[in-house]
Amino acid sequence: MSYTGYLYLFVFLELSYLFYIAVPLKYRWIELLVVSLVFYFFSSKWLVLLMVLCGFIVYFAGLFLNKINDGFSMARKALPKEERKDFKTIINWQKRAVVTVAVLSIFGILIYLKYYNFLLGSLNGLLKPLGLSASFKHLKLVLPLGISYYTLMAASYIIDVYRGKYRAETNPFKIILFLCFFPHITEGPIGRYDLLGPQLIEGHRASYKNFTYGTQLILWGLFKKIVIADRAASMVSTVFKNYTDYSGVVVLLAALMFTVQIYAEFSGCIDVVTGSAQLFGISLQSNFERPFFSKSINEFWRRWHITLGAWLRDYVFYAVSLSKPFMNLSKWAKKHFNEYYAAMVPALFALFFVWFGNGFWHGAGEKYILYGLYYYFIMALGMIMEPLFVKFFSATGLKRDSGFMNCLKTVRTIVLVVIGMLMFRATSMKAFYAMFGSIFKGFSFEPIINGAIFKLGTDAHDYLIIAVGVVILLIVGLLKERGHFIRAEVASMNLALRWVIYLALILSIIIFGAYGTGYGQVDPIYAQF
Amino acid sequence: MEEQRFDKKATFKNFTKIVSFLLILVILLLVFSYALSPKDNTAKGGMMNPNARGFYSEKKNSIDVMILGNSDAYSGFSPMELWNQYGITSYISAEGRSTVSDSLNLLKEALTCQKPKLVILETDELFFDQNKVDEFSTNIAASLNRTFSVFRYHNRWKTTSFAELFKKPDYTAHCVSKGQYLSNNVKGYTGKEYMKKTSKKNVMPLVTRSFTAKFLNFCKSRDIPVLLVQVPSKTSWSYQKHNTMKHFAEENNVPFLDLDLKRQEYGFDWKTDTRDGGNHLNCRGAKKVTLTLGEYLINNYEFEDHRGQEAFQSWDEDYKEYYKTVYSSALNDFK
Amino acid sequence: MEQLIEILNSVKPGVDFKKEQNLIEDHILDSLTIVMLVAQLNDEFDIEITPLDIVPENFKSAEAIYKMIERLEEE
């Protein structure tokens, strides 16, 4: 069920909300669980059981960890001091075994369903030159809704319990609700149990404020998705599908349009989702913070798809970089390089895993892996060059933080991101190389002047709407950068002004939205990951 | 206590606010629906499937048979042949990918100016292959389009002019083919026979089922008999669907004429009678289907033969033009 | 404390770490610099900082970091 479709917006959401406020406070979380399961069942039928299974795996693992911890603290007191340390080591091994089994089994399901064909395909490719013709059959595997998201959430839960951040939950259904809560199941944000769990379980009273803020956010998200993103979609798909027919400014425009599309769409859907959750008084973690104002790639990824970045940071980056082998590597490096590089070594290695994971998470294919490594390369280069930059700026006396430099940095970041997006959307790496190269071959503004760009499924009217939409996004973004909380400010305007804004927003979605006859339904890009 | 009463008052106030907001929104939607809906019933004027609404331009109460359905219907029947052979006046009101609730809506529109003695519902649209979620969504979209045409015609902001926005609509453009989509293309179907006898049944989608019941009830309340007809369609029909439909028809006490099953009886030929390899019929196929249907109609119903009547002279003229279009084109070998 | 400030400056030059109180929220320290910092701290103070210790409260200021080090040294 699409978050921007009629069924969700006009039926499902209303019914879920009405049932929610009709049930006594204490049982409201059960209502959420039921409607979330219905939502899930609508999309994936009995594959819902895989999600439930995942919930039970981490539930039992959590209980097991609770038991080990309790046993440990009881037994510890009885032991003489010198034996305590050994005992702790044994306990830690037990805990590690439990969490490893749990994490491997939930990721096993994900990897089997999502990557089986890709991995076996690669294996076939490797075996062939060796003369082994063990061709594996491709399986037609159907992915359960949101498996890439709920697996990460389940893993974060069990790893947090293992790390001792909080005690395991004793009610499996609360974990399942956390995993399949209908607003975030399809496209995230990837929630954390300590932040979201208590909110989900606690019954929230209907509040006018939540209603207003939630509805505002849903409308704003719809505007981004239906008016801007879906309108850009047809031109983008024409050019990327028949990439050999286009070059120069057309390809460049397609890359820009795709960047606009994916941002408007993904952040728009997240707004709808976050707004939906807010209706129920639940606040999801923010997933976007105006990423296109970033001054570096590092910062971009702190502000784009934030919860994925945060997940990889907490459970891959820190786990790898702070592990003993890498810390020892750092010590070793200290003897051979200067301090800066020595300290950098663990981070540099750990980052590789982060970006490999980021690419791999997006999809089974070399394109996505190289997409991740593209960003790794940029970041690693930045880190290695940093001392040089410092020297350069102190030698020339240029100010690194002047307004002009910051502007330049933002532009540089956007250029790098657009190149990344071109790779992300290209049908294959071969297509990416061809498209990227074709931008520079015979670049001219001829296609704009002779109107060729208006014949790609997006006419002049459409470009106008997209342009106006982008300007609105920019203005809203700038206001937010300056610390405005626009929804609250609109809500506190006088009634007439406020209503004019709301009505204008609703009507512009209905009139300028790219939906209905003549527009194919555009499936959200991030729902497929 | 005091606080609670205050709370109640606030809730009431918020409630009235929401209701009045929605009211204003509805009014605005109606205004925009009026402004953006096409001002005439031609494709140039922005009307979608203009042929489907050509009944507006026919003489009041002159249509005896209303034919409803989806693309199978507007390709598979030929009102002009029916007129030429039997003197029965008919009109096809069909849209591509239409649903039963769309058809019911069109029928209601038609009844504002016509008084048909029979309604024919083409049965392909009762099996439109969709999952439940899409089925719900399609129906919600259909009712929104119906209530506020701005949902359907919102895109006309691109082509309309300011002066046109508040012009009064005039839906009287004439449709010579009476709703039929005229095509002489031939792209035959040469594959296997697909109507293999079986006792298996297909499932009729739940939502469609209830809308079909609604459709039948509506006709009953207006005292208009309904005839369910299936035209040949390789891509959409099967023996299983035939069984389901037959069962449904018996249950609801409406006649069902499966012209796909009876293909051989009236000389239908998949090699020459389809325009797209077995999905839709061309004019030749439509003629064969229509003549068979006409025979069934005069055997089972009583229709006045309007040929030669002064009030229906325009139908003869339309037939002449239809004849010219269809029979004089490159494929004039069929008769 | 002096030793800590020195390390901080080696990881991120040009910041007055004695004054800054919002190292995380102001994005002075990001995940990369934190790992670089932790690598040095582990080595210099002979402690083991685990992922669990990496929360904003422990890294928001030089003082907070120092407190964390003291706590870990005791364990």
mmCIF file of C-alpha atoms in Angstrom, chain A residues 6-7 10-11 42 208 211 231 459 461-462 465 495 498-499 502-503 506-507 510-513 515 517 519, chain B residues 14 17-18 20-21 24-25 28-29 32 36 48 132-133 136-137 140-141 144-145 150-151 154-155 157-158:
data_model
loop_
_atom_site.group_PDB
_atom_site.id
_atom_site.type_symbol
_atom_site.label_atom_id
_atom_site.label_comp_id
_atom_site.label_asym_id
_atom_site.label_seq_id
_atom_site.Cartn_x
_atom_site.Cartn_y
_atom_site.Cartn_z
ATOM 1 C CA TYR A 6 -5.699 7.000 -2.255
ATOM 2 C CA LEU A 7 -6.200 3.878 -0.188
ATOM 3 C CA PHE A 10 -8.261 8.384 2.404
ATOM 4 C CA VAL A 11 -9.107 5.100 4.086
ATOM 5 C CA PHE A 42 -2.009 -6.214 2.387
ATOM 6 C CA TYR A 208 -5.134 18.943 18.140
ATOM 7 C CA PHE A 211 -3.212 16.380 14.416
ATOM 8 C CA ARG A 231 6.702 15.009 -12.541
ATOM 9 C CA ASP A 459 7.147 19.450 -21.421
ATOM 10 C CA HIS A 461 4.912 23.303 -18.331
ATOM 11 C CA ASP A 462 6.351 20.412 -16.366
ATOM 12 C CA ILE A 465 6.384 23.312 -12.133
ATOM 13 C CA LEU A 495 -6.964 31.719 10.902
ATOM 14 C CA ARG A 498 -3.267 29.872 7.817
ATOM 15 C CA TRP A 499 -6.213 28.430 5.940
ATOM 16 C CA TYR A 502 -3.334 25.023 3.724
ATOM 17 C CA LEU A 503 -5.890 25.307 0.935
ATOM 18 C CA ILE A 506 -3.900 21.018 -0.976
ATOM 19 C CA LEU A 507 -5.165 22.481 -4.237
ATOM 20 C CA ILE A 510 -4.481 18.144 -6.611
ATOM 21 C CA ILE A 511 -4.071 20.384 -9.636
ATOM 22 C CA PHE A 512 -0.322 20.324 -10.229
ATOM 23 C CA GLY A 513 0.271 16.788 -9.079
ATOM 24 C CA TYR A 515 -1.041 11.585 -11.182
ATOM 25 C CA THR A 517 -4.335 9.532 -16.762
ATOM 26 C CA TYR A 519 1.110 9.565 -15.704
ATOM 27 C CA ASN B 14 -11.538 22.354 17.032
ATOM 28 C CA LYS B 17 -12.908 24.330 12.747
ATOM 29 C CA ILE B 18 -12.038 21.106 10.979
ATOM 30 C CA SER B 20 -15.708 24.261 8.241
ATOM 31 C CA PHE B 21 -12.259 23.875 6.740
ATOM 32 C CA ILE B 24 -14.479 25.340 2.182
ATOM 33 C CA LEU B 25 -12.212 22.762 0.613
ATOM 34 C CA LEU B 28 -13.159 25.061 -3.846
ATOM 35 C CA LEU B 29 -12.859 21.590 -5.321
ATOM 36 C CA PHE B 32 -12.004 24.017 -9.762
ATOM 37 C CA LEU B 36 -10.992 22.686 -15.378
ATOM 38 C CA MET B 48 -11.164 11.837 -22.040
ATOM 39 C CA LYS B 132 -7.257 -6.210 -3.691
ATOM 40 C CA VAL B 133 -5.269 -3.135 -2.805
ATOM 41 C CA PHE B 136 -9.814 -0.614 -3.681
ATOM 42 C CA SER B 137 -7.630 2.203 -4.933
ATOM 43 C CA ILE B 140 -11.674 5.208 -4.612
ATOM 44 C CA ALA B 141 -10.093 7.016 -7.564
ATOM 45 C CA LEU B 144 -13.229 10.873 -6.540
ATOM 46 C CA ASN B 145 -13.115 11.464 -10.290
ATOM 47 C CA VAL B 150 -10.755 18.143 -10.954
ATOM 48 C CA PHE B 151 -9.096 14.866 -9.959
ATOM 49 C CA HIS B 154 -6.506 18.544 -13.191
ATOM 50 C CA ASN B 155 -3.943 18.322 -15.960
ATOM 51 C CA TRP B 157 -4.239 23.645 -16.480
ATOM 52 C CA LYS B 158 -1.610 23.078 -19.140
#
